[in-house]
XYZ file of C-alpha atoms in Angstrom:
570
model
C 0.000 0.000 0.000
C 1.330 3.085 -1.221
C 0.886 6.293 1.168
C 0.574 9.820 -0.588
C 2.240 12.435 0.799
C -0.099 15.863 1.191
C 2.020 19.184 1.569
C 0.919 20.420 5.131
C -0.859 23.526 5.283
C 0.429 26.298 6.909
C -1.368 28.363 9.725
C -0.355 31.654 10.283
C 1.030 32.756 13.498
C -0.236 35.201 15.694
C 3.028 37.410 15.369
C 2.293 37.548 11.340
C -1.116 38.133 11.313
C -4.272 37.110 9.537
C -2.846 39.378 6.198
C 0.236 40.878 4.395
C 1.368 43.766 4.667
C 2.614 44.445 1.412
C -0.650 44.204 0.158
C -2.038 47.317 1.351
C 1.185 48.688 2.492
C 4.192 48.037 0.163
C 6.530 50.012 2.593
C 5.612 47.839 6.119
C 8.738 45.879 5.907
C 11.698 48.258 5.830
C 14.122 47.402 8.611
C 13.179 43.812 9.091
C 9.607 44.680 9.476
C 9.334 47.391 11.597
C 8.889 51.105 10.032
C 11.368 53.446 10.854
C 10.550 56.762 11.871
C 11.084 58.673 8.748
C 8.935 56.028 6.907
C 6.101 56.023 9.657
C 5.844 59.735 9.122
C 5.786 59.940 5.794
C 2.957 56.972 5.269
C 1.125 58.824 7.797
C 1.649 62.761 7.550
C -1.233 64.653 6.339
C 1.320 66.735 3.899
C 0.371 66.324 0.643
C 3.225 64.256 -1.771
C 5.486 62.875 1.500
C 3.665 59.402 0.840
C 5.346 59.329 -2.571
C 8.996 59.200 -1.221
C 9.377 55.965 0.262
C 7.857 52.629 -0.205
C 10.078 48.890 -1.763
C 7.773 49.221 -4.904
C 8.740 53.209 -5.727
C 10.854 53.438 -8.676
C 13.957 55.566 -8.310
C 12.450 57.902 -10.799
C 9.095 58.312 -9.353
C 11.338 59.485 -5.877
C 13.176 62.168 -7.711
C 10.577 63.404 -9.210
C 8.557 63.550 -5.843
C 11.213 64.887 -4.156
C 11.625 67.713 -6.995
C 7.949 68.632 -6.753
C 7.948 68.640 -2.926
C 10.975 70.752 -2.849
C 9.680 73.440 -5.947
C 6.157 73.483 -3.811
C 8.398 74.381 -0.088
C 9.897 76.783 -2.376
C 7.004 78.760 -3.788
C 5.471 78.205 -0.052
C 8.614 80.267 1.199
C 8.823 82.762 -1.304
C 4.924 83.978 -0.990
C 5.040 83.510 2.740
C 7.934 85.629 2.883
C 6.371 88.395 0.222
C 3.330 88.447 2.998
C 5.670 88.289 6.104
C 6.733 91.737 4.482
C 3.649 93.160 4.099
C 2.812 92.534 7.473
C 5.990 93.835 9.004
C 6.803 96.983 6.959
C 3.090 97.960 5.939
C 0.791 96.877 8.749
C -1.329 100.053 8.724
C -3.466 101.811 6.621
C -5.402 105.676 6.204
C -8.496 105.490 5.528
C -11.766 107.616 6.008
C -13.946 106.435 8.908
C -17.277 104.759 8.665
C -19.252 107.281 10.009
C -18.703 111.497 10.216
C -18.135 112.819 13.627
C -19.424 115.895 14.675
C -17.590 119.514 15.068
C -18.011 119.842 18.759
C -15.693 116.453 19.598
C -12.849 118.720 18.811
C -11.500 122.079 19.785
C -11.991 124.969 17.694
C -8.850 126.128 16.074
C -6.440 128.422 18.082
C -5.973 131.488 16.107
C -3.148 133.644 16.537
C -2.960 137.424 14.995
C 0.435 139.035 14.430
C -0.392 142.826 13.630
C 2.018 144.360 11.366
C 2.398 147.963 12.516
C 4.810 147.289 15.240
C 5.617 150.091 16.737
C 4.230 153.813 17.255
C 4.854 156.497 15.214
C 5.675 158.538 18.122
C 8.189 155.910 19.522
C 10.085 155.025 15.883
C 9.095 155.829 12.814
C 9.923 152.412 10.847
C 10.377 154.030 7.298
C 12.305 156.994 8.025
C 14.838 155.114 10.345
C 15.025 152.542 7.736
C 15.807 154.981 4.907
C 18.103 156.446 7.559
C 19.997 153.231 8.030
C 20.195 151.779 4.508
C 22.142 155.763 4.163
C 26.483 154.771 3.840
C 26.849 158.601 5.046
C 24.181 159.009 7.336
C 23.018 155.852 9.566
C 26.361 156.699 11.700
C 24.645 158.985 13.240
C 21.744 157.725 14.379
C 21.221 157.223 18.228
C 22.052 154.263 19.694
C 18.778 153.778 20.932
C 16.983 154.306 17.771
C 20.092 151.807 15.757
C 18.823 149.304 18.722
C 14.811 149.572 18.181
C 15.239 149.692 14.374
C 17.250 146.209 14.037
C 15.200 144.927 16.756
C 12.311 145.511 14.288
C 14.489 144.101 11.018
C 14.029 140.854 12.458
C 10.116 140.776 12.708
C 9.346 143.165 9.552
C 9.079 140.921 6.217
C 9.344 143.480 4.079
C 12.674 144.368 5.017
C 16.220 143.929 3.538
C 18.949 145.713 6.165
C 20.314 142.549 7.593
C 23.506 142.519 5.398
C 24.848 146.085 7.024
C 24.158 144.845 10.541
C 27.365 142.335 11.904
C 26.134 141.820 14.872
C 26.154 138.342 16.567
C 23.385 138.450 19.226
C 20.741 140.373 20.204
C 20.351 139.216 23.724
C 17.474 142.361 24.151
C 15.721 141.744 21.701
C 12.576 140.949 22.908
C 12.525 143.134 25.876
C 12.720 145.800 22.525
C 10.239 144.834 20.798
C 7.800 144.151 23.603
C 8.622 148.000 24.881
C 7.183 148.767 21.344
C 4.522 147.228 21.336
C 0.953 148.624 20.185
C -0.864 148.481 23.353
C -3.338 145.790 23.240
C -6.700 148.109 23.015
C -5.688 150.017 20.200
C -5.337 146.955 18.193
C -8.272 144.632 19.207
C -11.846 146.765 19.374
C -15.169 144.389 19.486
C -14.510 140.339 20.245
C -17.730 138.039 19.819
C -17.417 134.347 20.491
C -21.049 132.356 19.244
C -22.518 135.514 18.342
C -22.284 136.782 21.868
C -19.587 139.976 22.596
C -17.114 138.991 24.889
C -14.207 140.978 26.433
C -11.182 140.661 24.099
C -8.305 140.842 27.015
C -10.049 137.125 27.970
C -10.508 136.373 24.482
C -6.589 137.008 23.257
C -3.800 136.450 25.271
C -0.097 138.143 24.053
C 2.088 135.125 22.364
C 5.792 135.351 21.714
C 6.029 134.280 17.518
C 8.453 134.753 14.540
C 6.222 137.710 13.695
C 6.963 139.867 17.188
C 4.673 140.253 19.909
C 0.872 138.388 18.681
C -2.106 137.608 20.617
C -3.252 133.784 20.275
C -6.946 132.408 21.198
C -7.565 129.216 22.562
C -4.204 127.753 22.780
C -3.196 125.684 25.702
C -2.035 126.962 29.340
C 1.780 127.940 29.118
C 2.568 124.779 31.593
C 0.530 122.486 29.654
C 2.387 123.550 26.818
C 5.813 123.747 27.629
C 8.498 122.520 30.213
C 9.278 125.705 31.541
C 11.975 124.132 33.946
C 13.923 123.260 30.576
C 13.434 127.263 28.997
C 15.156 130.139 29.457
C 13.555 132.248 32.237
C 14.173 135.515 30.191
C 10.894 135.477 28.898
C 7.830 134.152 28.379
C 6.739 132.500 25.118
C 2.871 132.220 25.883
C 0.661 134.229 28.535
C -2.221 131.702 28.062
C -3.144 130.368 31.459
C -6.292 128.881 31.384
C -6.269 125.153 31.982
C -7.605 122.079 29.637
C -8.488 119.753 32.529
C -11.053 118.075 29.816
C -9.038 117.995 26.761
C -6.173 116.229 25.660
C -5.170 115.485 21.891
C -5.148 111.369 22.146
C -8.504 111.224 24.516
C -10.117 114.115 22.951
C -12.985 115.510 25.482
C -13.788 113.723 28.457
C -17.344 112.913 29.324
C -17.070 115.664 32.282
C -16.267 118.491 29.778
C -19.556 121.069 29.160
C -20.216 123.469 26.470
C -17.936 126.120 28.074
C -14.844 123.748 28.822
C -11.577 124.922 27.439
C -10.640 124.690 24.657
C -13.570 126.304 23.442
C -15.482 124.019 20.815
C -18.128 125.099 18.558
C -22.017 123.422 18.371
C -22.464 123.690 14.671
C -21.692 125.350 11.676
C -21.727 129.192 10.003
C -21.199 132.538 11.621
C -22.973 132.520 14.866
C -21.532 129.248 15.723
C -17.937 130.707 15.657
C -15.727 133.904 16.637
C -15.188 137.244 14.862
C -13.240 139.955 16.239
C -12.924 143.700 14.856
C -9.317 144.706 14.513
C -7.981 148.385 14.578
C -5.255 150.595 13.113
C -4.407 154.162 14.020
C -3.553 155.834 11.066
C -0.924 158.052 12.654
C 0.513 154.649 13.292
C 0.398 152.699 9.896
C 3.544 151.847 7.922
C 3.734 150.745 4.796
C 6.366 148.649 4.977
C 5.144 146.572 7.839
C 0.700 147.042 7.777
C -2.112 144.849 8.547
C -2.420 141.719 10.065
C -0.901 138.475 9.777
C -3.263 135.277 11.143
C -2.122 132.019 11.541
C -4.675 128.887 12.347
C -3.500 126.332 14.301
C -4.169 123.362 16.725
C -4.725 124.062 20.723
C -1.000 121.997 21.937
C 0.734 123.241 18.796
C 3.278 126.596 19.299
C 2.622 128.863 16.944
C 5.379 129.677 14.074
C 3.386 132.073 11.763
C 6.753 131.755 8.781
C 4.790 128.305 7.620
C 0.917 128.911 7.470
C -0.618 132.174 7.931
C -3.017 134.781 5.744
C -3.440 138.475 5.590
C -6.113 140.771 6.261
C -5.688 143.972 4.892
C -6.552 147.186 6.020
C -10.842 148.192 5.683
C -11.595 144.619 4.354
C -13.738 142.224 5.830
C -12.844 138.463 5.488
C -14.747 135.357 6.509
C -12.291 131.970 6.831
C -14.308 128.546 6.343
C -12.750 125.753 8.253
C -12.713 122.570 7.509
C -10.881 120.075 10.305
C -9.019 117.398 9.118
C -8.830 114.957 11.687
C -6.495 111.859 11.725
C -7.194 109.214 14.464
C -5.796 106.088 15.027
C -7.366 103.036 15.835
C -6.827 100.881 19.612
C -5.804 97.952 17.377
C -2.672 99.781 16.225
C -1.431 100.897 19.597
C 0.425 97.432 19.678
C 2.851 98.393 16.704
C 6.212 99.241 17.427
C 6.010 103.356 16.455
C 8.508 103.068 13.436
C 6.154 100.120 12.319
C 2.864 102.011 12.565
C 4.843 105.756 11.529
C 3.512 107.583 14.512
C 4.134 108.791 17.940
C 1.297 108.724 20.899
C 1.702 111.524 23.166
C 3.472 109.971 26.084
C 5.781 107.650 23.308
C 8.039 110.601 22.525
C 9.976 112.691 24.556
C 10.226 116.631 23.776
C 12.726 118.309 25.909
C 11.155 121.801 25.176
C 7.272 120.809 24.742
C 4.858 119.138 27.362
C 2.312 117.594 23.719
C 4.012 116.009 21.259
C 3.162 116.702 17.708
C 5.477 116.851 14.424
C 4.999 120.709 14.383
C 6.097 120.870 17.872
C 8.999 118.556 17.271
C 10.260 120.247 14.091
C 10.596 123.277 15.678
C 12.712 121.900 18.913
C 14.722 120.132 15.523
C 15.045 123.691 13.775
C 16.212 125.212 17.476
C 18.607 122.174 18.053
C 20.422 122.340 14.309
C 20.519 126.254 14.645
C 22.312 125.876 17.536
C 24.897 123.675 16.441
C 25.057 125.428 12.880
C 25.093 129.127 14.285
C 25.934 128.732 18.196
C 22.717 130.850 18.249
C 19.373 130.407 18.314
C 16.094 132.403 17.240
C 14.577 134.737 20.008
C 11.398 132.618 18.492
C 12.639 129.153 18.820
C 12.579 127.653 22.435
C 16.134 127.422 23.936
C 17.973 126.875 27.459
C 19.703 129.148 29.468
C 22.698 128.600 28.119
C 22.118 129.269 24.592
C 22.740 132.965 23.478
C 19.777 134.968 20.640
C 21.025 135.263 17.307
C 21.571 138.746 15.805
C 20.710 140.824 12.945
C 23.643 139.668 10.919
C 23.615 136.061 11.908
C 20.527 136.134 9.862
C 21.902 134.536 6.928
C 22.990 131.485 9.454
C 19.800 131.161 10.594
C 18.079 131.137 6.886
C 20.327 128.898 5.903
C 19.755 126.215 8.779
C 16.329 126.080 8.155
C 17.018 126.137 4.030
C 19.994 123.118 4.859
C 17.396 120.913 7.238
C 14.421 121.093 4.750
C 16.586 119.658 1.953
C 18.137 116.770 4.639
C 14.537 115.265 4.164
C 15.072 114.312 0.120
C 18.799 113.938 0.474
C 18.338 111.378 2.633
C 15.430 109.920 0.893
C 17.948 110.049 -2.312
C 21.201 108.593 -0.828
C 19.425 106.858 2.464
C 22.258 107.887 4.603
C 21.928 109.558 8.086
C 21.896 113.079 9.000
C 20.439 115.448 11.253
C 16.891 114.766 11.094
C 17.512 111.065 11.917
C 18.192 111.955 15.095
C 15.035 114.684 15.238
C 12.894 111.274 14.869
C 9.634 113.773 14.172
C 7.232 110.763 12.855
C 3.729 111.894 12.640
C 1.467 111.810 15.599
C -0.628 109.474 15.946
C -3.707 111.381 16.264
C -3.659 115.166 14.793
C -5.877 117.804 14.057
C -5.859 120.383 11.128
C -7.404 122.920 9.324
C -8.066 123.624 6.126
C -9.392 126.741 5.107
C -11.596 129.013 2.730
C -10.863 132.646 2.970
C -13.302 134.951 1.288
C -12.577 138.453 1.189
C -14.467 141.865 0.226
C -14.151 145.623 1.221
C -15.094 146.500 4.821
C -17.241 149.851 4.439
C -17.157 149.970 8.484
C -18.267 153.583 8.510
C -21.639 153.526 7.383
C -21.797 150.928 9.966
C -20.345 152.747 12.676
C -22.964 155.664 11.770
C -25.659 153.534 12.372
C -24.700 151.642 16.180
C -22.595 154.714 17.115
C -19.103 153.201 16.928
C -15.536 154.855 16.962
C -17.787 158.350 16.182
C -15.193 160.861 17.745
C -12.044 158.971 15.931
C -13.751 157.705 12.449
C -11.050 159.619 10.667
C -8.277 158.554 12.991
C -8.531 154.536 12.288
C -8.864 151.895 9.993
C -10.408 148.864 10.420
C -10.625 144.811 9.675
C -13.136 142.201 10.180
C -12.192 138.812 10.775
C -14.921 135.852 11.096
C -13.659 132.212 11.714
C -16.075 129.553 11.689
C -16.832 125.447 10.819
C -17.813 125.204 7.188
C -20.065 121.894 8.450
C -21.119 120.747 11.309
C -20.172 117.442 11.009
C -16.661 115.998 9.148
C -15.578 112.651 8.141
C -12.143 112.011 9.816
C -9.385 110.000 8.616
C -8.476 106.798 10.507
C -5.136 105.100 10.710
C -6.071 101.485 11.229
C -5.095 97.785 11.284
C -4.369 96.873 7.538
C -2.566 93.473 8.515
C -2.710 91.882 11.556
C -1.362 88.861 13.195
C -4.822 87.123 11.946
C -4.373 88.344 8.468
C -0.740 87.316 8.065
C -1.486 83.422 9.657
C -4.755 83.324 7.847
C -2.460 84.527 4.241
C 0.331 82.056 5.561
C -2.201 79.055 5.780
C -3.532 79.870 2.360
C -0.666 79.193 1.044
C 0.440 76.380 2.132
C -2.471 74.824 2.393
C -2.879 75.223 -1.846
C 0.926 74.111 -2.262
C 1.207 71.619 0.348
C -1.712 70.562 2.270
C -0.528 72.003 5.188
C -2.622 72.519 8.306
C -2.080 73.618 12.062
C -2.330 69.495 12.548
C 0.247 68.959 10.181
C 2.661 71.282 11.957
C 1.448 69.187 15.206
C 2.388 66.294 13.467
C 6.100 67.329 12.711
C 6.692 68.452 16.334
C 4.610 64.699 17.351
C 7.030 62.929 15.243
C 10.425 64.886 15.968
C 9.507 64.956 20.028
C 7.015 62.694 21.450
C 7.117 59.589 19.036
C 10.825 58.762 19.467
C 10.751 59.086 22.962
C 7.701 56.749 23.752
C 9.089 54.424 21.170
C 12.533 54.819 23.138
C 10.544 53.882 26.519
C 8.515 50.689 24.850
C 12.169 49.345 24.092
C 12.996 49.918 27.419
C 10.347 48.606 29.081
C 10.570 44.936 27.139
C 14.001 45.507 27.687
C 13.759 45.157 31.641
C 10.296 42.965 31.074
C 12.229 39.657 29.329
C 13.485 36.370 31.028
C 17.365 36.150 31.449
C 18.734 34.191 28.689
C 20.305 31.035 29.957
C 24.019 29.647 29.476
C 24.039 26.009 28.351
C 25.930 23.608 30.500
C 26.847 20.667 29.665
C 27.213 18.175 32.796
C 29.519 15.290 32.682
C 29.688 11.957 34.419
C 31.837 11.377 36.829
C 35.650 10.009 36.292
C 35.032 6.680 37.253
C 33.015 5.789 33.767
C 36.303 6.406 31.742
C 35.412 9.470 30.273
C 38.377 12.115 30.025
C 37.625 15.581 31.555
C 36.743 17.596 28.829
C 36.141 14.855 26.016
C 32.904 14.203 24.400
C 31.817 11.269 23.040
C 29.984 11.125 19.936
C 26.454 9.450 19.160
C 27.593 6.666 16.200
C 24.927 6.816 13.304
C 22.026 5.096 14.211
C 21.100 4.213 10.449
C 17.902 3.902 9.149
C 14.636 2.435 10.390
């Protein structure tokens, strides 16, 4: 009887399984059947393409060509994510218009500041005759001292003058106590006041300011001390004789909720005429000179100092003009206060220092910048500009020095914009502030036939033929303005929301993805590190094989063996 022989069948193990692995996973058995890490990750990363670059059944030219299109899509991921990282750093603001208008009466009215022309009396210097005198080779030697004194004290706030070049002098440490001696006294220059259509008194109204233009009278312009640090000025002088406090203003709060219709500064309700000032202004004709006449008027906000050589118009003599404001108002958003300053290209108040000024603004700033460079270009400064105590007032013929200074730091701007190298007004650092106000205006003008007028309410009667006089009316053109808002163009949001865009079109990329990466680099090899030492410490001791001999007596020789013959075949 023949027996057939069946193959046995094979049962599978519990260590292999009840399937293969390269069936549904051709790259299972790397490294004697266990994944390594790098292959684990990439089977199982949620990164588009990684899958691609391992595996036993990938060709070598399927790899490379993975590999190339991961690599091209990482690159394109950096370069946009870097063109956006850009944005967000150097450009992470914008100006825009708000979303709503606000109305006039959330800011101040504008400070107004008049400079009048005629600045001195007849009586006390006649301006044209001492000037004819002194532009004379043979004859200005002998004029008086005095009169020399008052007449170059005058060449340096007259603009229609042209002496400086035959003065040498190099400071004029009186100056100002000259020129306020001279003076026009302060009723025969301001005559009727009216604030809201009501008449006020004009000596509460106006109070005298210290400006390029000689002795002026400025309206609603902050308190000396809240101005200025006195403690760092001069006390020769003083630059403003405003006293009246702002306890319910300041320029990054705006009004507090405490502040009523009479807080200072004053604000206007509304629009036109009888919602803003006028004052009547006055000239005795024994007084007028025609080289220095009328009056100069400069607009400006409350916690800026006046400098009337930038921005300022003229009213004439008999003329009646009527200025339409309209505020320009730049506020930044809450959002933005997070931004580094040279990131968001503005200063809050209490961000920059000013050793000479209390509010910060770039007017303010660019005048303690003019004061600083004059100094160190002319070892003089301005009796205009603030200084210290130690810093001497430039003369009559240091007036070329001082011109040029202001003519050399207004070009540093586009010289360094041309060659980008440092200078002076680097170290100025006027940015913007962050929240401004300005005014634009309208000025309307027409003739000023005051003397029928004065006929008919029985004004200036006895001295109609003695004086000439303006009208000036400042008021809102509307009552309510759209401002201009510096806000958040592109936030942290924006830039991770931009940065997940883009990798998540080139790669597949999500925040699980990066989880992944840190999973895989941190946590994964150190619990896999821990499993091997745990069935490390977990397994029996391997045993030593011994092999026991019998004893001597059986005729076996210590350390022979004695081998099994063949047993042959069954």
């Amino acid at each position: 009887m023949v027996k057939s022989k069946l193959p046995k069948l094979r049962t599978p193990t519990a260590a292999e399984g009840l399937w293969e692995p390269e069936l549904l996973n051709e790259s299972y058995k790397d490294d004697g059947g266990h994944r390594s890490l790098w292959v684990d990750y990439c089977m199982n990363s949620t990164i588009h393409g990684f899958k691609y670059l391992v595996g036993n059944k990938r060709t070598t030219i399927e790899r490379v060509w993975w590999v190339i299109v991961c690599l091209l899509s990482l690159y394109g991921c950096g370069r946009l994510i870097h063109s956006v990282y850009t944005k967000w750093d150097q450009n992470p603001v914008v100006v825009t218009f708000a979303e709503k208008p606000a109305p006039v009466f959330s800011i101040p009215f504008p400070a107004v500041t008049i400079c009048p022309e005629t600045k001195v009396r007849k009586k006390v210097l006649d301006f044209s005759k001492a000037y004819q005198l002194y532009n004379d080779e043979e004859l200005w030697q002998y004029m008086a001292v005095e009169q020399m004194a008052k007449l170059e004290a005058l060449l340096q706030v007259c603009d229609f003058s042209f002496g400086q070049e035959m003065n040498n002098e190099t400071y004029a440490d009186d100056v100002v106590e000259l020129l306020q001696q001279m003076a026009i006294p302060f009723d025969d220059i301001f005559l009727v006041c009216g604030w809201r259509a009501v008449p006020i008194d004009c000596r509460k109204f106006f109070k005298q300011t210290l400006t390029d233009s000689g002795i002026c009278y400025t309206f609603n312009s902050l308190a000396a001390d809240e101005l200025m640090r006195r403690e760092q000025l001069h006390d020769e002088y003083d630059y403003t004789k405003e006293n009246q406090s702002a306890r319910f203003w300041n320029i990054d709060d705006g009004y507090s909720s405490g502040a009523g219709g009479d807080t200072y500064p004053k604000r206007s309700f509304g629009a036109g005429i009888r919602a803003g000032m006028y004052v009547i202004l006055k000239v005795l004709m024994k007084d007028v000179d025609y080289l220095c006449g009328g009056f100069k008027v400069h607009l400006h906000s409350p916690g800026q100092y006046p400098r009337t050589v930038n921005q300022f118009f003229r009213i004439p003599l008999s003329q009646e003009v009527s200025v339409s404001v309209d505020p320009v108002i730049l506020d930044t958003g809450p959002n933005v206060r997070q931004y580094n300053p040279n990131r968001r290209l503005c200063f809050y108040n209490h961000e920059r220092y000013l050793r000479y000024f209390k509010v910060y603004s770039k007017f303010n700033c660019d005048i303690e910048c003019l004061s600083n460079f004059t100094l160190e270009m002319c070892g003089c400064v301005p009796f205009a500009l603030p200084r210290d105590s130690e810093a001497r007032i430039c003369g009559l013929g240091m007036a070329a020095c001082t011109d040029m200074a202001m003519s050399v730091l207004e070009e540093m701007d586009l010289l360094h914009e041309q060659n980008n190298t440092e200078n002076f007004l680097d170290r100025c650092n006027c940015l913007s502030a962050c929240n401004a106000i300005m005014y634009n205006t309208e000025i309307s003008q027409a003739k000023f036939d005051w003397r029928k007028l004065a006929e008919n309410i029985d004004l200036l009667t006895d001295e109609m033929d003695a004086v000439e006089l303006s009208y000036l009316s400042i008021h809102f053109k509307v009552s309510r303005f759209i401002p201009i808002k510096r806000s958040e163009l592109f936030g942290v949001t924006d830039f991770l929301a931009n940065c997940g865009g883009v990798l998540g079109l080139f790669m597949g990329v999500s925040i699980l993805s990066i989880v992944e990466i840190l999973y895989y680099c941190t946590l994964k090899p150190i619990m896999a590190r821990t499993a091997a030492n745990a069935r490390a410490e977990s397994s029996p001791p391997v045993m030593k094989s011994m092999l026991i001999l019998p004893p001597t007596e059986y005729g076996l020789a210590a350390g022979t063996l004695r081998h099994r013959k063949d047993a042959g075949k069954w």
